């Protein structure tokens, strides 16, 4: 969804309401002039955000928009801590590091693409599935299905570690 376009649309509606209130304030009653002020202010703030001018202003002087520090000297309040908005390099670096860590963990788990090595030899995998190391794909598949029925964690005597080893064995033998 295009948030800036949506904000611009809402700002345009508020500008229209403000114009109608101004006209009604001049023609009917000055009370409508008071009602028009909040609509005009809201329309301006929405336009200022959606046009990118607010982001430009913050980027130009980030210290002026920083939250207060523990000493209480500066803008902000309630000891909000230093400003860590979406414009800081530190935040981008943290997000990049989190993404790299996630990819590193996936590689360590062995998750990912088809054809990855599971770490088992063919003979060890064949022992786990109780088949010959040179068994055809159909035999391996049927042995895998039989083993999974008892090893699955949801089965009454199932064990998660055993299930994982059966799965790795099946992947090793070409499942």
C-alpha angles and dihedrals in degrees: 000000000000102000094183092054091048091050091049090051093050090046089053090052090050090049089053092050090047091052092049091048091050091051091046089048092055096042105033115016139342088233089080089059089062091050091049094059097070091045091051092048092049091048091051094049092048092049091047091054097042095047091057094240092119091053091048091051093050092048090050094053111014092162090061090058097041119121119245123278125226091274090063093230108137143024123323128048148221089055092285093171129230120330112265101171128156091275099067123103092219091064092050090049091050092051091048091049091049090053092049091049091051092051090047091052091049091053091048091052091050093241120143136056130031116262097035118149113257096198095246125114118232092248093051090048091049090051091052092051094038094235135119115274090239096046118141122253095258093054091048091049095051092045089050092051092050093048093047092056091065100029099049112113090234092057116095094248095027125136126198095216092049090048091052092050091049090050092049090048091052091049091049094052092052105273 
